[in-house]
Coordinates of C-alpha atoms in Angstrom, one line a residue:
M1448 CA -0.9 28.0 10.4
G1449 CA -0.3 24.3 10.7
G1450 CA -1.9 22.2 13.4
A1451 CA 1.4 21.5 15.2
A1452 CA 2.2 25.2 15.3
W1453 CA -1.2 26.0 16.7
V1454 CA -0.8 23.3 19.4
R1455 CA 2.6 24.7 20.3
Q1456 CA 1.1 28.2 20.7
V1457 CA -1.7 26.9 22.8
L1458 CA 0.7 25.0 25.1
T1459 CA 3.0 28.0 25.3
F1460 CA 0.0 30.2 26.3
W1461 CA -1.1 27.6 28.9
R1462 CA 2.3 27.4 30.5
R1463 CA 2.8 31.2 30.6
S1464 CA -0.7 32.3 31.7
I1465 CA -1.6 31.7 35.3
Q1466 CA -4.9 33.4 34.7
A1467 CA -5.8 31.0 31.9
R1468 CA -4.9 28.0 34.1
V1469 CA -6.9 29.3 37.1
V1470 CA -10.0 30.1 35.0
V1471 CA -9.9 26.8 33.1
S1472 CA -9.3 24.8 36.3
T1473 CA -12.1 26.6 38.1
V1474 CA -14.6 26.2 35.2
L1475 CA -13.7 22.4 34.9
L1476 CA -14.2 21.9 38.6
S1477 CA -17.4 23.9 38.6
A1478 CA -18.7 21.8 35.7
L1479 CA -17.8 18.6 37.5
V1480 CA -19.6 19.7 40.6
V1481 CA -22.6 21.0 38.7
S1482 CA -22.8 17.8 36.7
A1483 CA -22.7 15.7 39.8
V1484 CA -25.4 17.8 41.6
G1485 CA -27.5 17.9 38.4
W1486 CA -27.3 14.2 38.0
L1487 CA -28.4 13.6 41.6
L1488 CA -31.3 16.1 41.2
L1489 CA -32.4 14.4 38.0
Q1490 CA -32.2 11.0 39.6
Q1491 CA -34.3 12.1 42.6
T1492 CA -36.8 13.9 40.3
R1493 CA -37.2 10.8 38.1
D1494 CA -37.5 8.5 41.0
G1495 CA -40.1 10.8 42.6
L1496 CA -42.2 11.1 39.4
V1497 CA -42.1 7.4 38.8
R1498 CA -42.9 6.5 42.4
H1499 CA -45.8 8.9 42.4
R1500 CA -47.1 7.6 39.1
V1501 CA -46.8 3.9 40.3
D1502 CA -48.8 4.8 43.5
V1503 CA -51.5 6.4 41.4
V1504 CA -51.6 3.5 38.9
L1505 CA -51.8 0.9 41.7
S1506 CA -54.6 2.8 43.4
E1507 CA -56.5 3.1 40.1
V1508 CA -56.0 -0.7 39.3
D1509 CA -57.3 -1.6 42.8
A1510 CA -60.4 0.5 42.2
E1511 CA -61.0 -1.1 38.8
M1512 CA -60.5 -4.6 40.2
E1513 CA -63.0 -3.9 43.0
F1514 CA -65.5 -2.7 40.5
I1515 CA -65.0 -5.7 38.3
E1516 CA -65.3 -8.1 41.2
G1517 CA -68.5 -6.4 42.2
R1518 CA -69.9 -6.8 38.7
L1519 CA -68.9 -10.5 38.5
A1520 CA -70.4 -11.2 41.9
G1521 CA -73.9 -10.3 40.5
V1522 CA -73.5 -12.5 37.4
S1523 CA -75.5 -15.8 37.4
G1524 CA -73.3 -18.8 37.7
T1525 CA -75.5 -20.7 35.2
E1526 CA -74.3 -18.4 32.4
V1527 CA -72.0 -20.5 30.2
D1528 CA -71.2 -18.1 27.3
V1529 CA -67.6 -17.5 28.2
S1530 CA -66.9 -15.2 25.2
K1531 CA -69.8 -13.0 26.0
Q1532 CA -68.7 -12.8 29.6
K1533 CA -65.2 -11.8 28.5
R1534 CA -66.6 -9.2 26.1
D1535 CA -68.9 -7.7 28.7
L1536 CA -66.0 -7.6 31.2
V1537 CA -63.2 -6.2 29.0
D1538 CA -65.0 -3.9 26.5
P1539 CA -66.0 -1.4 29.2
L1540 CA -62.4 -1.4 30.5
I1541 CA -61.0 -0.9 27.0
D1542 CA -63.4 2.0 26.4
A1543 CA -62.5 3.6 29.7
G1544 CA -58.8 3.0 29.0
E1545 CA -59.0 4.8 25.6
S1546 CA -60.5 7.8 27.2
R1547 CA -58.2 7.8 30.2
G1548 CA -55.0 6.9 28.4
Y1549 CA -54.2 3.3 29.4
S1550 CA -54.5 0.0 27.7
V1551 CA -56.0 -3.3 28.8
V1552 CA -55.1 -6.9 28.1
L1553 CA -57.2 -10.0 29.2
A1554 CA -55.1 -13.2 29.1
G1555 CA -55.8 -16.7 30.2
P1556 CA -57.0 -19.0 31.3
E1557 CA -54.0 -19.5 33.5
G1558 CA -52.3 -22.8 33.7
S1559 CA -52.5 -23.4 30.0
D1560 CA -49.4 -23.6 27.9
R1561 CA -50.7 -21.4 25.1
P1562 CA -48.9 -18.1 24.5
L1563 CA -50.5 -14.9 25.3
D1564 CA -51.6 -14.1 21.7
E1565 CA -53.1 -17.6 21.3
G1566 CA -55.1 -17.7 24.6
G1567 CA -58.3 -16.2 23.2
G1568 CA -57.8 -13.1 25.2
R1569 CA -59.0 -9.6 24.4
Y1570 CA -56.9 -6.4 24.4
T1571 CA -57.0 -2.7 23.4
S1572 CA -56.9 -2.3 19.6
G1573 CA -53.5 -1.5 18.2
L1574 CA -51.6 -2.7 21.2
D1575 CA -48.6 -5.0 20.6
L1576 CA -48.8 -7.9 23.0
S1577 CA -45.0 -7.8 23.3
S1578 CA -45.6 -4.9 25.6
V1579 CA -46.3 -7.5 28.3
P1580 CA -42.9 -8.5 29.8
D1581 CA -42.2 -12.2 29.8
D1582 CA -41.2 -12.2 33.5
L1583 CA -44.5 -10.7 34.5
E1584 CA -46.4 -13.2 32.3
E1585 CA -44.5 -16.0 33.9
H1586 CA -45.5 -14.6 37.3
F1587 CA -49.1 -15.3 36.5
D1588 CA -48.7 -18.7 35.1
D1589 CA -50.2 -20.1 38.3
V1590 CA -53.6 -19.2 39.8
N1591 CA -54.1 -17.1 43.0
Q1592 CA -51.1 -14.9 42.3
P1593 CA -51.0 -11.5 44.0
T1594 CA -51.1 -8.3 42.1
A1595 CA -47.8 -7.4 40.5
W1596 CA -46.4 -4.5 38.5
S1597 CA -43.3 -3.8 36.3
Y1598 CA -41.8 -1.2 34.0
T1599 CA -42.2 -1.9 30.3
R1600 CA -42.2 -0.3 26.8
I1601 CA -45.7 0.1 25.5
V1602 CA -45.6 -0.7 21.7
R1603 CA -48.6 0.4 19.6
T1604 CA -49.4 0.1 15.9
L1605 CA -50.7 3.4 14.6
R1606 CA -53.3 3.9 11.9
D1607 CA -50.6 4.7 9.3
G1608 CA -48.9 1.4 9.9
S1609 CA -46.0 2.8 11.9
T1610 CA -45.2 1.8 15.5
S1611 CA -44.6 3.8 18.6
S1612 CA -42.8 2.8 21.8
D1613 CA -43.3 4.7 25.0
P1614 CA -42.1 4.0 28.6
G1615 CA -44.9 2.7 30.9
V1616 CA -46.0 0.8 33.9
I1617 CA -47.8 -2.5 33.6
V1618 CA -50.0 -3.9 36.5
G1619 CA -51.3 -7.4 36.4
S1620 CA -54.1 -8.9 38.6
Q1621 CA -56.0 -12.2 38.4
I1622 CA -59.7 -12.7 38.3
Q1623 CA -62.0 -15.8 38.0
L1624 CA -64.9 -15.8 35.5
P1625 CA -68.1 -17.5 36.8
A1626 CA -68.9 -18.7 33.3
D1627 CA -66.1 -21.4 33.2
G1628 CA -64.5 -21.1 36.6
E1629 CA -61.1 -20.4 35.0
T1630 CA -58.7 -17.8 36.2
Y1631 CA -57.8 -15.0 33.9
T1632 CA -55.2 -12.2 34.1
L1633 CA -56.0 -8.5 33.5
Y1634 CA -53.0 -6.4 32.5
F1635 CA -53.3 -2.6 32.8
L1636 CA -50.7 -0.6 30.8
F1637 CA -50.2 3.0 31.8
P1638 CA -47.9 5.2 29.8
L1639 CA -45.3 7.4 31.5
T1640 CA -45.4 10.1 28.7
E1641 CA -46.3 12.9 31.0
E1642 CA -43.6 12.0 33.5
E1643 CA -41.1 11.7 30.6
E1644 CA -42.0 15.2 29.3
T1645 CA -41.8 16.6 32.8
L1646 CA -38.3 15.0 33.3
G1647 CA -37.2 16.4 29.9
L1648 CA -38.4 19.8 30.9
V1649 CA -36.5 19.6 34.2
T1650 CA -33.4 18.3 32.4
R1651 CA -33.4 21.3 30.0
A1652 CA -33.9 23.7 32.9
L1653 CA -31.0 22.2 34.8
L1654 CA -28.7 22.2 31.7
T1655 CA -29.6 25.9 31.0
A1656 CA -29.0 26.8 34.7
A1657 CA -25.8 24.8 34.8
G1658 CA -24.5 26.5 31.6
L1659 CA -25.3 30.0 33.0
L1660 CA -23.8 29.1 36.4
I1661 CA -20.6 27.8 34.8
A1662 CA -20.3 30.9 32.6
L1663 CA -20.9 33.1 35.6
V1664 CA -18.3 31.3 37.6
G1665 CA -15.8 31.5 34.7
G1666 CA -16.5 35.3 34.4
I1667 CA -16.1 35.9 38.1
T1668 CA -12.9 33.9 38.2
W1669 CA -11.5 35.8 35.3
L1670 CA -12.3 39.1 36.9
V1671 CA -10.8 38.1 40.3
T1672 CA -7.7 36.6 38.8
R1673 CA -7.3 39.6 36.5
Q1674 CA -7.2 41.9 39.6
V1675 CA -4.4 39.7 41.0
V1676 CA -2.5 38.9 37.9
T1677 CA -2.5 42.4 36.3
P1678 CA -0.2 43.8 39.1
I1679 CA 2.0 40.7 38.8
R1680 CA 2.3 41.2 35.0
M1681 CA 3.2 44.9 35.6
A1682 CA 5.8 43.8 38.1
R1683 CA 7.2 41.3 35.6
R1684 CA 7.5 44.0 32.8
V1685 CA 9.2 46.4 35.2
A1686 CA 11.6 43.7 36.4
E1687 CA 12.4 42.9 32.7
R1688 CA 13.1 46.6 32.1
L1689 CA 15.3 46.7 35.2
A1690 CA 17.2 43.7 34.0
A1691 CA 17.7 45.4 30.6
G1692 CA 19.4 48.3 32.4
R1693 CA 16.5 50.8 32.7
L1694 CA 17.1 51.2 36.4
Q1695 CA 14.7 54.2 36.7
E1696 CA 11.6 52.0 36.1
R1697 CA 9.1 51.8 39.0
L1698 CA 5.7 50.3 39.7
R1699 CA 2.7 52.5 40.1
V1700 CA 1.3 52.2 43.6
A1701 CA -2.5 52.6 44.1
G1702 CA -4.3 51.8 47.3
E1703 CA -3.1 50.3 50.6
D1704 CA -3.9 46.6 50.0
D1705 CA -1.3 43.8 49.9
L1706 CA -0.6 44.3 46.2
A1707 CA 0.0 48.0 46.8
R1708 CA 2.4 47.2 49.7
L1709 CA 4.1 44.6 47.5
A1710 CA 4.6 47.3 44.8
L1711 CA 5.9 49.7 47.3
S1712 CA 8.4 47.1 48.6
F1713 CA 9.4 46.3 45.0
N1714 CA 10.1 50.0 44.3
Q1715 CA 12.2 50.3 47.4
M1716 CA 14.2 47.2 46.4
A1717 CA 14.6 48.6 42.9
T1718 CA 15.9 51.9 44.4
N1719 CA 18.4 50.1 46.6
L1720 CA 19.6 48.0 43.7
Q1721 CA 19.9 51.0 41.5
R1722 CA 22.0 52.8 44.1
Q1723 CA 24.2 49.7 44.7
I1724 CA 24.6 49.0 41.0
R1725 CA 25.7 52.6 40.4
Q1726 CA 28.1 52.4 43.2
L1727 CA 29.5 49.2 41.7
E1728 CA 29.7 50.7 38.3
E1729 CA 31.5 53.7 39.6
L1730 CA 33.9 51.5 41.5
S1731 CA 34.4 49.3 38.5
W1732 CA 35.0 52.3 36.3
V1733 CA 37.4 53.8 38.8
Q1734 CA 39.2 50.4 39.0
R1735 CA 39.4 50.0 35.2
R1736 CA 40.5 53.6 34.8
F1737 CA 43.2 53.2 37.4
V1738 CA 44.5 50.0 35.7
S1739 CA 44.5 51.8 32.4
D1740 CA 46.1 54.9 33.7
V1741 CA 48.7 53.1 35.7
S1742 CA 49.5 50.9 32.7
H1743 CA 50.0 53.8 30.4
E1744 CA 51.8 56.0 32.9
L1745 CA 54.3 53.3 33.8
R1746 CA 55.2 52.9 30.1
T1747 CA 57.3 56.1 30.1
P1748 CA 59.4 55.4 33.2
L1749 CA 59.7 51.8 32.2
T1750 CA 61.1 52.8 28.8
T1751 CA 63.7 54.9 30.6
V1752 CA 64.6 52.2 33.1
R1753 CA 64.7 49.7 30.2
M1754 CA 67.2 51.8 28.3
A1755 CA 69.4 52.2 31.4
G1756 CA 69.0 48.5 32.1
D1757 CA 70.0 47.5 28.6
V1758 CA 73.2 49.7 28.9
L1759 CA 74.1 48.0 32.2
H1760 CA 73.3 44.6 30.8
D1761 CA 75.4 45.1 27.8
A1762 CA 78.4 46.2 30.0
R1763 CA 78.0 43.5 32.6
S1764 CA 81.2 41.8 31.4
D1765 CA 83.1 44.8 32.8
F1766 CA 81.6 44.5 36.3
D1767 CA 82.5 42.4 39.2
P1768 CA 80.6 39.1 39.6
T1769 CA 78.1 40.5 42.2
T1770 CA 77.3 43.6 40.1
A1771 CA 77.0 41.5 36.9
R1772 CA 74.6 39.2 38.6
A1773 CA 72.5 42.1 39.8
T1774 CA 72.4 43.5 36.3
E1775 CA 71.1 40.1 35.0
L1776 CA 68.4 40.0 37.7
L1777 CA 67.5 43.6 36.8
Q1778 CA 67.1 42.7 33.2
A1779 CA 64.9 39.7 34.0
E1780 CA 62.7 41.6 36.3
L1781 CA 62.3 44.4 33.7
D1782 CA 61.2 41.8 31.1
R1783 CA 58.7 40.5 33.6
F1784 CA 57.5 44.0 34.4
E1785 CA 57.1 44.9 30.8
A1786 CA 55.1 41.7 30.2
L1787 CA 52.9 42.6 33.1
L1788 CA 52.2 46.0 31.6
V1789 CA 51.4 44.5 28.3
D1790 CA 48.9 42.1 29.9
L1791 CA 47.4 44.9 32.0
L1792 CA 46.9 47.0 28.9
E1793 CA 45.2 44.0 27.2
I1794 CA 42.9 43.5 30.1
S1795 CA 42.0 47.2 30.1
R1796 CA 41.0 46.9 26.4
F1797 CA 38.7 44.0 27.3
D1798 CA 37.2 45.9 30.2
A1799 CA 36.6 48.9 27.9
G1800 CA 35.0 46.8 25.2
A1801 CA 37.6 47.9 22.7
A1802 CA 38.9 44.5 21.7
V1803 CA 38.1 43.5 18.1
L1804 CA 38.9 40.4 16.0
D1805 CA 41.0 40.3 12.9
L1806 CA 39.7 37.1 11.4
E1807 CA 41.6 34.8 9.1
D1808 CA 40.9 31.2 7.9
I1809 CA 43.9 29.2 9.2
N1810 CA 44.9 25.6 10.1
L1811 CA 45.1 25.4 13.9
V1812 CA 47.5 22.5 13.6
D1813 CA 50.2 24.9 12.2
V1814 CA 49.6 27.3 15.1
A1815 CA 49.9 24.5 17.7
R1816 CA 53.1 23.1 16.2
R1817 CA 54.7 26.5 16.1
E1818 CA 53.9 27.2 19.8
V1819 CA 55.0 23.8 20.9
E1820 CA 58.3 24.4 19.1
A1821 CA 58.6 27.8 20.7
A1822 CA 58.0 26.3 24.2
R1823 CA 60.4 23.3 23.6
P1824 CA 63.4 25.1 25.3
L1825 CA 61.4 25.6 28.5
A1826 CA 60.2 21.9 28.3
D1827 CA 63.7 20.7 27.7
Q1828 CA 64.9 22.7 30.7
R1829 CA 62.4 20.9 32.9
G1830 CA 62.8 17.5 31.3
I1831 CA 59.3 17.3 29.9
R1832 CA 58.2 16.1 26.5
V1833 CA 55.5 17.8 24.6
V1834 CA 53.5 15.7 22.1
V1835 CA 51.1 17.0 19.4
E1836 CA 48.3 14.6 18.4
E1837 CA 46.7 15.9 15.2
P1838 CA 44.0 14.5 13.0
D1839 CA 44.6 13.4 9.4
E1840 CA 42.5 16.3 8.1
P1841 CA 43.4 20.0 8.7
V1842 CA 41.7 21.7 11.6
R1843 CA 40.6 25.0 10.0
A1844 CA 38.7 27.8 11.5
E1845 CA 38.0 31.5 11.1
V1846 CA 39.9 33.1 14.0
D1847 CA 42.1 35.9 15.0
V1848 CA 45.6 34.4 14.6
R1849 CA 47.2 36.6 17.2
R1850 CA 44.7 35.9 19.9
V1851 CA 44.4 32.1 19.3
T1852 CA 48.2 31.9 19.2
R1853 CA 48.3 33.6 22.6
I1854 CA 45.7 31.2 24.0
I1855 CA 47.7 28.1 22.9
R1856 CA 50.9 29.6 24.1
N1857 CA 49.4 30.3 27.6
L1858 CA 48.0 26.7 27.8
V1859 CA 51.2 25.0 26.7
T1860 CA 53.5 27.0 29.0
N1861 CA 51.0 26.7 31.8
A1862 CA 51.0 22.9 31.3
I1863 CA 54.8 22.7 31.2
D1864 CA 55.0 24.9 34.3
H1865 CA 52.7 22.7 36.4
A1866 CA 53.9 19.3 35.1
H1867 CA 56.2 17.3 37.3
A1868 CA 59.9 17.9 36.3
D1869 CA 61.6 15.0 34.5
S1870 CA 58.2 13.2 34.3
E1871 CA 57.8 10.2 32.0
E1872 CA 54.3 11.4 31.1
P1873 CA 54.3 14.0 28.3
V1874 CA 52.3 17.1 27.9
V1875 CA 49.7 16.1 25.2
V1876 CA 48.3 18.7 22.8
R1877 CA 45.3 17.2 20.9
L1878 CA 43.3 18.8 18.0
A1879 CA 40.1 17.8 16.3
A1880 CA 37.3 19.3 14.3
D1881 CA 33.9 18.6 12.9
E1882 CA 31.5 20.6 10.6
Q1883 CA 30.6 23.2 13.3
A1884 CA 33.5 23.4 15.7
A1885 CA 37.3 23.0 16.2
A1886 CA 38.9 22.1 19.5
I1887 CA 42.3 21.9 21.2
T1888 CA 43.0 20.2 24.5
V1889 CA 46.3 20.5 26.5
R1890 CA 46.8 17.7 29.0
D1891 CA 49.4 17.6 31.7
F1892 CA 50.1 15.0 34.4
G1893 CA 51.3 17.5 37.1
V1894 CA 49.8 18.7 40.4
G1895 CA 46.3 18.9 39.0
L1896 CA 43.4 21.0 40.4
A1897 CA 41.6 20.7 43.7
P1898 CA 37.8 20.8 43.8
G1899 CA 36.6 24.3 42.9
E1900 CA 39.9 25.4 41.4
A1901 CA 38.8 24.6 37.8
A1902 CA 36.8 27.9 37.8
M1903 CA 39.3 29.9 39.8
V1904 CA 42.2 29.3 37.3
F1905 CA 40.6 31.9 35.0
N1906 CA 40.6 34.6 37.7
R1907 CA 43.1 37.4 37.4
F1908 CA 46.4 36.9 39.4
W1909 CA 45.1 33.6 40.9
R1910 CA 47.7 30.9 41.6
S1911 CA 46.9 27.4 42.7
D1912 CA 49.9 27.2 45.0
P1913 CA 51.4 30.7 45.9
A1914 CA 54.3 29.0 47.6
R1915 CA 55.4 27.1 44.5
A1916 CA 58.1 28.7 42.3
R1917 CA 57.1 29.5 38.7
T1918 CA 59.4 28.4 35.9
S1919 CA 57.9 30.5 33.1
G1920 CA 57.7 33.6 35.2
G1921 CA 54.1 34.5 34.2
T1922 CA 52.1 37.5 35.3
G1923 CA 49.0 35.6 36.6
L1924 CA 46.9 37.2 33.8
G1925 CA 47.5 34.7 31.0
L1926 CA 44.5 32.4 31.5
A1927 CA 42.2 35.4 32.2
I1928 CA 43.3 37.0 28.9
S1929 CA 42.9 33.6 27.2
L1930 CA 39.4 33.4 28.5
E1931 CA 38.5 36.8 27.2
D1932 CA 40.0 35.9 23.8
A1933 CA 38.0 32.7 23.7
N1934 CA 34.8 34.6 24.6
L1935 CA 35.5 37.2 21.9
H1936 CA 35.5 34.4 19.3
G1937 CA 32.2 33.1 20.7
G1938 CA 34.1 30.0 22.0
W1939 CA 34.6 28.1 25.2
L1940 CA 37.7 27.8 27.4
Q1941 CA 37.2 25.2 30.1
A1942 CA 39.3 23.3 32.6
W1943 CA 39.3 19.9 34.2
G1944 CA 41.6 18.5 36.9
R1945 CA 42.2 16.1 39.8
P1946 CA 44.7 16.5 42.5
G1947 CA 47.9 14.6 41.6
R1948 CA 46.4 13.3 38.4
G1949 CA 47.0 16.4 36.3
A1950 CA 44.8 18.8 34.4
Q1951 CA 43.3 19.4 31.0
F1952 CA 42.3 22.6 29.3
R1953 CA 40.0 22.6 26.3
L1954 CA 39.6 25.4 23.8
T1955 CA 36.5 25.1 21.5
L1956 CA 36.0 27.6 18.7
P1957 CA 33.3 27.8 16.0
R1958 CA 34.7 27.0 12.6
H1959 CA 32.8 29.9 11.1
A1960 CA 32.8 33.3 12.8
G1961 CA 29.5 34.1 14.5
A1962 CA 28.2 30.6 14.4
P1963 CA 26.7 29.3 17.7
L1964 CA 28.5 26.5 19.6
R1965 CA 26.5 23.5 20.8
H1966 CA 29.1 20.9 21.3
S1967 CA 32.9 20.2 21.2
P1968 CA 34.7 17.7 19.1
L1969 CA 36.9 16.7 22.0
D1970 CA 35.9 15.6 25.5
L1971 CA 36.7 17.9 28.4
A1972 CA 37.7 15.1 30.8
P1973 CA 40.5 12.8 29.6
E1974 CA 40.2 9.0 29.6
L1975 CA 41.7 7.8 32.9
D1976 CA 43.4 4.5 33.3
S1977 CA 41.4 1.6 34.7
V1978 CA 43.7 1.2 37.7
A1979 CA 42.7 4.5 39.1
D1980 CA 41.8 4.1 42.7
D1981 CA 38.3 4.9 44.0
S1982 CA 39.5 7.7 46.2
A1983 CA 40.4 9.7 43.2
L1984 CA 36.8 9.7 42.0
E1985 CA 35.8 11.6 45.1
V1986 CA 37.7 14.7 44.0
E1987 CA 36.4 14.9 40.5
V1988 CA 35.8 18.6 39.9
D1989 CA 34.9 19.3 36.3
V1990 CA 32.1 17.2 35.0
A1991 CA 29.4 19.0 32.8
A1992 CA 26.6 18.1 30.4
T1993 CA 27.6 19.8 27.2
D1994 CA 29.0 16.9 25.3
E1995 CA 26.9 13.9 24.3
V1996 CA 29.8 11.5 24.7
D1997 CA 31.5 13.0 27.8
Q1998 CA 29.9 11.7 30.9
V1999 CA 33.0 12.2 33.2
G2000 CA 34.0 15.8 32.5
E2001 CA 30.8 17.8 32.5
V2002 CA 29.2 18.6 35.8
G2003 CA 32.1 20.8 37.0
E2004 CA 31.3 23.3 34.3
V2005 CA 28.1 24.2 36.1
D2006 CA 30.1 24.4 39.3
Q2007 CA 32.6 26.5 37.4
V2008 CA 29.9 29.0 36.4
E2009 CA 28.5 29.2 39.9
Q2010 CA 31.9 29.7 41.5
A2011 CA 32.9 32.2 38.8
D2012 CA 29.9 34.4 39.9
E2013 CA 31.2 34.2 43.5
V2014 CA 34.7 35.2 42.7
G2015 CA 34.1 38.1 40.4
G2016 CA 31.8 37.1 37.5
I2017 CA 34.4 35.4 35.2
D2018 CA 32.4 32.8 33.3
A2019 CA 34.5 30.2 31.6
T2020 CA 31.5 28.8 29.7
R2021 CA 30.1 32.0 28.5
G2022 CA 28.2 31.6 25.3
K2023 CA 27.4 28.0 25.9
P2024 CA 23.7 27.0 25.5

């Protein structure tokens, strides 16, 4: 498995697992708190150890200096052998220091400019004089300086030639030799090895305790969150099964705590939903069965009435004008009644899931031209021009010719029916295609659509203005059937409109059957002229985010889906990612 795939899996697990997030967050916070507390404890322990060691060292140096001053007080002032006096003074200190673990350096006389290693001083064998800090040495450049101490690194040369460096405390104090009357400085270097070992032991103990504490906190957090998350996960699985249609699924209730009460409430909600869903399914089934039965049962009497009406219509020339007119009206209403029955039967097939596709690879331009020519008499009657804008290349797609023809016919006749009579603006049919999809838009410059109507136009029997007369005499089911035809192809049928500025419908189909749709070659919203007033922008209704180019005609598709749920579940953008 590649590194990128592993990282994606880890991120997916992190996003989906609340238990992992709680455990990791708790462990990290616990580690932060333990680290801060441990650091404070170590600092206090180190400061306490060093402070105690310094106090002991200063006391020991004071005792040594009192002893030395007592010895020097009994020395004759006539003795002039300075070297012997230095040796008698320092050698016992060096011997005592080797047995008690500290080092001694005698430097001076003070006031001279010679470095420490050139001053004729004496010091513990193997000690590197760089162990004496420069700032402490400068402190004792003058005579009569008080005792001072500092931290240092005690550097020694071992017998094998290697060197060692250990932390330590150096204390300096001045003394005057009677032999020459000069002031010399005694440096006592005490190692902090024991304190360093003690601090290391405390550090290891704290790290071990911190690790065990963090592991314990992580384990406790995991157990606690598991007790809470496990019922939630069970509820999620049951909810997924309910959403999949397994309405009999229920949560197991154990105990009387809050989670048990939540499970009980969840089960009661599932029971109520199951009862209501079954009622709705039964009602929907009865409704579909009623439409189907009525449609089929009306076919027989309609056939009889149609035969009688044809006879009367053929003989209308023998009737008086009133009766002949009634015969013509009867014939027109029978045609409309028969079209309504055909649409109802088609709707019943969609409801029953019995609609299938008879696919064929065709040029949609030919279909559009044919339907525009068929609708030309209706357009001429209303004084409306219909223009087909086609690309240079064929717009081919694998579709059911009968169903796509019906969609285009409904869109064209609907545009003619809603366009302003004798308008100078034509109904524009535009086609385009790319490698994945083919699209057709039908644009009219008629009454347009009010906010929210872009979704409702696909509802059954819905009309934007019930008081307005229809020219084409439709049944009110054309766009609903067209939507179902588009969904059956895995395509989109969408609407855009503005009051008084017209409407545009867009049909998008995959060029290859079964291929997913991700975009449309044509924009849903048309390009408006630059002189459009600002008030028109306030009633923009269909703007969505499906096309990369279209920033005007996309949000309303989301509104369309939401409103479709409210008015009966018709989704004009079904199948859209």
